[in-house]
CSV table of C-alpha atoms in Angstrom, one decimal:
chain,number,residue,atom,x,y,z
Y,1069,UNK,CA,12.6,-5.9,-6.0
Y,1070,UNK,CA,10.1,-3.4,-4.3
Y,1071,UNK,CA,10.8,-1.7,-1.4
Y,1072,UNK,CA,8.6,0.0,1.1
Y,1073,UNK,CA,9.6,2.6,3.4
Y,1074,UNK,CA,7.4,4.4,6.2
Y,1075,UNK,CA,8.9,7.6,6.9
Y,1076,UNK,CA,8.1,9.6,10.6
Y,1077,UNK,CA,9.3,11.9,12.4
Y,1078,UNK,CA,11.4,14.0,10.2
Y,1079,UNK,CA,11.7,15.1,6.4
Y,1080,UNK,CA,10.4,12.8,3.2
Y,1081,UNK,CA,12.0,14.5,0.6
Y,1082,UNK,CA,10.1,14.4,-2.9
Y,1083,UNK,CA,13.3,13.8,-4.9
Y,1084,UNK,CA,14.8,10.0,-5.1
Y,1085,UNK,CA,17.7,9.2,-2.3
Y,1086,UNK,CA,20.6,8.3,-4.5
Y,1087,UNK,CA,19.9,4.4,-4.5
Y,1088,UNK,CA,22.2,2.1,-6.4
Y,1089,UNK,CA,20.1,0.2,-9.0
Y,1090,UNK,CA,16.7,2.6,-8.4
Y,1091,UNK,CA,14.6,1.9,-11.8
Y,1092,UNK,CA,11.0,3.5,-10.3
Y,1093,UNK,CA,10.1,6.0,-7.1
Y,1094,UNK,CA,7.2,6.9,-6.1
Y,1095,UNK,CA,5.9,9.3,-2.6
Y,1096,UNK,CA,2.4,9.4,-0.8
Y,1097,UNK,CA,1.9,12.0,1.7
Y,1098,UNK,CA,-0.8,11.9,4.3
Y,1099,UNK,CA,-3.9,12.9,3.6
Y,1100,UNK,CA,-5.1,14.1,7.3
Y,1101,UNK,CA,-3.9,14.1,10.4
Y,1102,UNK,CA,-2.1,10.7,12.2
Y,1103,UNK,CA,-0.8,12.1,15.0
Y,1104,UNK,CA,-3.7,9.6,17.1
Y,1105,UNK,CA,-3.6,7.0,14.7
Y,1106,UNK,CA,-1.6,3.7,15.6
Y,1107,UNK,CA,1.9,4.6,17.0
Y,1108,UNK,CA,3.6,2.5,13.7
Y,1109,UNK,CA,2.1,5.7,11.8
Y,1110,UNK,CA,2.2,8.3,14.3
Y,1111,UNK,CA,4.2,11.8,13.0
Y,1112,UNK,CA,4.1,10.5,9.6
Y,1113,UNK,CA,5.9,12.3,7.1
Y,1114,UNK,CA,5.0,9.6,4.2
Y,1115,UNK,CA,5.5,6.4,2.5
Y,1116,UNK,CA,8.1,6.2,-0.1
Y,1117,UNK,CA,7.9,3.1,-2.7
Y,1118,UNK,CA,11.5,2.1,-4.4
Y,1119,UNK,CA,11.8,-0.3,-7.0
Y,1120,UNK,CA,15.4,-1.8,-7.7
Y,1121,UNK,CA,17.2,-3.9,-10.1
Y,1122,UNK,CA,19.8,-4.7,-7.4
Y,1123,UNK,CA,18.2,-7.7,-5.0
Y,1124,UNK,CA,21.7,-6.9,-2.3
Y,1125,UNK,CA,20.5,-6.6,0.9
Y,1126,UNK,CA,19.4,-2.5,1.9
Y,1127,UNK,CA,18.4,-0.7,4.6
Y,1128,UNK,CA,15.8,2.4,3.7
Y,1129,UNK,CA,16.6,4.1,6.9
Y,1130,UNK,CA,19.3,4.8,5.9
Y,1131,UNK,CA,17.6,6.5,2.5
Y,1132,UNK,CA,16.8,8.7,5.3
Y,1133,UNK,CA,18.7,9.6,8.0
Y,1134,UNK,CA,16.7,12.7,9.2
Y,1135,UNK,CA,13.3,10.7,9.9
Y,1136,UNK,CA,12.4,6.8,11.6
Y,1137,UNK,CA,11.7,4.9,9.0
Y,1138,UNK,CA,10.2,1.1,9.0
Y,1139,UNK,CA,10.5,-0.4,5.6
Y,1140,UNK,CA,9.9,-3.9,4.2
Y,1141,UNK,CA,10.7,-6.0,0.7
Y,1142,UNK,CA,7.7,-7.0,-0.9
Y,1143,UNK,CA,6.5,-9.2,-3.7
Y,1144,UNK,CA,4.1,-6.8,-5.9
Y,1145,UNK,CA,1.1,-7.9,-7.6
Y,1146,UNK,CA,-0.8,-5.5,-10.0
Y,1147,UNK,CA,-4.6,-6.4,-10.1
Y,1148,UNK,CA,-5.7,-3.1,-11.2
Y,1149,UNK,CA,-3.8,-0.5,-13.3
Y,1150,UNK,CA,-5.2,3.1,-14.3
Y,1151,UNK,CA,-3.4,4.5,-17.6
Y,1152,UNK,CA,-1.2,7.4,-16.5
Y,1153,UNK,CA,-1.8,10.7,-18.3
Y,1154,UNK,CA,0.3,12.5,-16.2
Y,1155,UNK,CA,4.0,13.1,-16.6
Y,1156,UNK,CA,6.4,12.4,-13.2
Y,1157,UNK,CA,6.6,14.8,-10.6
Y,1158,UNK,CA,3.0,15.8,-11.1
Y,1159,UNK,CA,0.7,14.4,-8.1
Y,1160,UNK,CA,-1.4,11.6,-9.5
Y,1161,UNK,CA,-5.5,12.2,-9.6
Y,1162,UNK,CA,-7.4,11.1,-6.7
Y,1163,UNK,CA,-7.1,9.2,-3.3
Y,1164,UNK,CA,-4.5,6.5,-2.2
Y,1165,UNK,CA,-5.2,4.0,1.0
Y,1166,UNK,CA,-2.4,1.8,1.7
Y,1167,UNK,CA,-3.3,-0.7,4.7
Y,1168,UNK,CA,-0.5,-2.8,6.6
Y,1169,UNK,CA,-2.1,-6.3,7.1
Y,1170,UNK,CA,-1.9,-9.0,9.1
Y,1171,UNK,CA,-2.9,-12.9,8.6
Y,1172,UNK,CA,-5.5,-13.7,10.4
Y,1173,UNK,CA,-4.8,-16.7,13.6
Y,1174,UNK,CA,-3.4,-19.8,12.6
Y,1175,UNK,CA,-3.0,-18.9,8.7
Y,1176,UNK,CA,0.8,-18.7,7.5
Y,1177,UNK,CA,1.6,-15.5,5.8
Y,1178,UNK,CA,2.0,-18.0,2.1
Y,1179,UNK,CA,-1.8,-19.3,3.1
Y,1180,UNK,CA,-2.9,-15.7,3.6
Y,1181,UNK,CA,-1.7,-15.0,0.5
Y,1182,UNK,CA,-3.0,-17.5,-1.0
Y,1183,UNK,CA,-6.2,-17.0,0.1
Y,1184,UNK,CA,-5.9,-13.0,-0.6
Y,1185,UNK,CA,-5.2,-13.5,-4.6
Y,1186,UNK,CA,-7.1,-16.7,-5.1
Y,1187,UNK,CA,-10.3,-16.1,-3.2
Y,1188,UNK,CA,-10.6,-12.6,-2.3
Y,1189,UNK,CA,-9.7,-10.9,-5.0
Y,1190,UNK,CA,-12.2,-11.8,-7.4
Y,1191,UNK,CA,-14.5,-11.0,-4.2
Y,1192,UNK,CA,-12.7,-7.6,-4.3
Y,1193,UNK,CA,-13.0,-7.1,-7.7
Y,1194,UNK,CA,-16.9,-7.6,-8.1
Y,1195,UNK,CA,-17.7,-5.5,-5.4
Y,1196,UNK,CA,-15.3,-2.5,-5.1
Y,1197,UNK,CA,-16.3,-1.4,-8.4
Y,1198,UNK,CA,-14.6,1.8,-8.2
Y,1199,UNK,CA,-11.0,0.9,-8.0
Y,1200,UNK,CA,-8.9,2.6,-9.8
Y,1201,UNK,CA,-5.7,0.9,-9.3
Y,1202,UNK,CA,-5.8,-2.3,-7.0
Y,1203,UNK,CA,-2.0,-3.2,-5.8
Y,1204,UNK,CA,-1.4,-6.5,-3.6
Y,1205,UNK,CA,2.2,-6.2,-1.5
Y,1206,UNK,CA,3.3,-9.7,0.2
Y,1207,UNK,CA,5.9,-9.1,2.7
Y,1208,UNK,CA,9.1,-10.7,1.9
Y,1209,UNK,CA,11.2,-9.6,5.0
Y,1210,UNK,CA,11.8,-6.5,7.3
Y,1211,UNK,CA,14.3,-4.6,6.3
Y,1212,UNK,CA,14.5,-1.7,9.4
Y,1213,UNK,CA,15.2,-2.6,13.0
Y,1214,UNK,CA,12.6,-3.1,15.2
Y,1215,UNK,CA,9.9,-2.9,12.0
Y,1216,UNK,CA,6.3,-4.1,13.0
Y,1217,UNK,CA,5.2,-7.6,12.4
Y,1218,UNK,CA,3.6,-6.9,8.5
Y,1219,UNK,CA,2.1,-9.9,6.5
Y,1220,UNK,CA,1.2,-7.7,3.6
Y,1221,UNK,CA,0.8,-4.3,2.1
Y,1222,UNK,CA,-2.6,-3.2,0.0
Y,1223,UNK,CA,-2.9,-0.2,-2.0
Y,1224,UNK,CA,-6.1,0.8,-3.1
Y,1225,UNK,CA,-6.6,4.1,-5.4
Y,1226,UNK,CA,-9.4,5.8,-6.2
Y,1227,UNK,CA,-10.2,8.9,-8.7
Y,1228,UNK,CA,-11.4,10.9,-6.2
Y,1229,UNK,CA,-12.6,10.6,-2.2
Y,1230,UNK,CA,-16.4,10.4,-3.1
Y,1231,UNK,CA,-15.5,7.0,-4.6
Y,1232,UNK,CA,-14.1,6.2,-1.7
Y,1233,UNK,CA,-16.1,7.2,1.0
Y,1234,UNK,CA,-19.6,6.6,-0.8
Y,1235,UNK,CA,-19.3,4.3,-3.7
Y,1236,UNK,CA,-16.8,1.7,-2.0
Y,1237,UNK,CA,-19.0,-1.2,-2.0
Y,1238,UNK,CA,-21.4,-2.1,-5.2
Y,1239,UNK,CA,-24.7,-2.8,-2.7
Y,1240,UNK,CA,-24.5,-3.2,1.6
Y,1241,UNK,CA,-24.9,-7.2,0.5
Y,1242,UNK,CA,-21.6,-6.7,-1.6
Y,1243,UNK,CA,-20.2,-5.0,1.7
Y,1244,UNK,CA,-21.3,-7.9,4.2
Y,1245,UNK,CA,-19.7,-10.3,1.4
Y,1246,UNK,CA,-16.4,-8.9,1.3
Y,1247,UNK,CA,-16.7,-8.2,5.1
Y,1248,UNK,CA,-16.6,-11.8,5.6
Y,1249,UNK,CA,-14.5,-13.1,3.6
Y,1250,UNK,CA,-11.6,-10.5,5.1
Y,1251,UNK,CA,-12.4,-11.9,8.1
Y,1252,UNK,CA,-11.2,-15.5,6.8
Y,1253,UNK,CA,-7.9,-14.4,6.1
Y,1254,UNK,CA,-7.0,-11.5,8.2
Y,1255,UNK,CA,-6.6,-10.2,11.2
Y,1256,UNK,CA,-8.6,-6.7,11.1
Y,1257,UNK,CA,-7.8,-5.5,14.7
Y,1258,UNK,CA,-3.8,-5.4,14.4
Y,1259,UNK,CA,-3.7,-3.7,10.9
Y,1260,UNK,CA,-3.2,-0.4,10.3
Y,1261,UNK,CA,-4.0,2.4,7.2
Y,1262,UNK,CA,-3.6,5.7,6.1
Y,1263,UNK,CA,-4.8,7.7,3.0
Y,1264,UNK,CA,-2.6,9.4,1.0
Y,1265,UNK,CA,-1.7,11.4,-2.1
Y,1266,UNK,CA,0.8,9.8,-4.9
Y,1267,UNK,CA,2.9,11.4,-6.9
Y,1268,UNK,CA,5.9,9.2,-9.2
Y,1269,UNK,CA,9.0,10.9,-9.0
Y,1270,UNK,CA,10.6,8.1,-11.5
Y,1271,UNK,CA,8.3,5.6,-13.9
């Protein structure tokens, strides 16, 4: 099981909170400022990613009592994986942007997902050429009180921010392409992002 944990308003500490049945770890912090971003990411401190052989119900804020922290259980699909040369502990190479989705009006969250991995993803992977790693996060359930309506959790990392911010689309054809097929399947005004760094504390 994966969890996800936004972490605001107080400390994200790089070393793992002592989970029972943690088997990988992982922190991004901000890249930037979000203190006028959405509210959902306003103060934020970071995103923490557990993943645990224990499927008994948990509660990340309590992982971290100092901060407000939203988290969710997700259902993980790697599209894209990089080769790690780097040991833990060490912040990963390049650029991370980790968008919180939602399905677009009148599509289920299993029909957005659906749709996501059947349709758009070989969309995504013709025309974002430069992806490094390409992560697709369904939302299983909340798992904080009060936690934003989420449908699902993208993570897209890049070698470095020039791929990113100048070589994210093949051709402004491939851009209008993938444009519209995101707007079959999500709902791009309630969403929210932020770019980070990534480092693994535990592979």
């Amino acid at each position: 099981m994966k969890i996800i944990a936004v972490v605001r308003n107080g400390p994200l500490p790089m070393g793992p909170p002592d989970i029972p049945g943690l088997t990988k770890y992982s922190v991004h912090y901000p890249l930037g400022d979000t203190s006028e971003k959405s509210e959902s990411i306003a103060n934020l401190s970071g995103v923490a990613m557990a993943w645990l052989d224990d499927h008994e119900k948990v509660n990340p804020a309590s992982w971290f009592p100092s901060a407000t922290v939203i988290g969710y259980s997700v259902k993980e699909s790697v599209k894209i994986d990089y080769q790690r040369t780097w040991p833990d502990t060490v912040p990963s190479p390049g650029v991370r942007r980790i968008s919180f989705l939602n399905a677009a009006a009148g599509l289920t969250r299993a029909e957005m997902a659906t749709h996501w991995n059947e349709v758009h993803w070989p969309i995504a992977r013709k025309h974002h050429q430069t992806l490094w790693r390409y992560v697709q996060n369904v939302v299983i359930n909340p798992l904080t009180k009060d936690a934003p309506d989420v449908d699902a959790i993208a993570e897209l990392h890049f070698r470095n921010e020039s791929d990113l911010n100048e070589r994210f689309y093949d051709s402004e054809k491939g851009q209008t392409i993938v444009a519209n097929d995101v707007n079959n399947f999500l709902d791009r005004e309630s969403g929210w992002r932020i770019l980070a760094q990534e480092t693994w504390v535990r592979s």
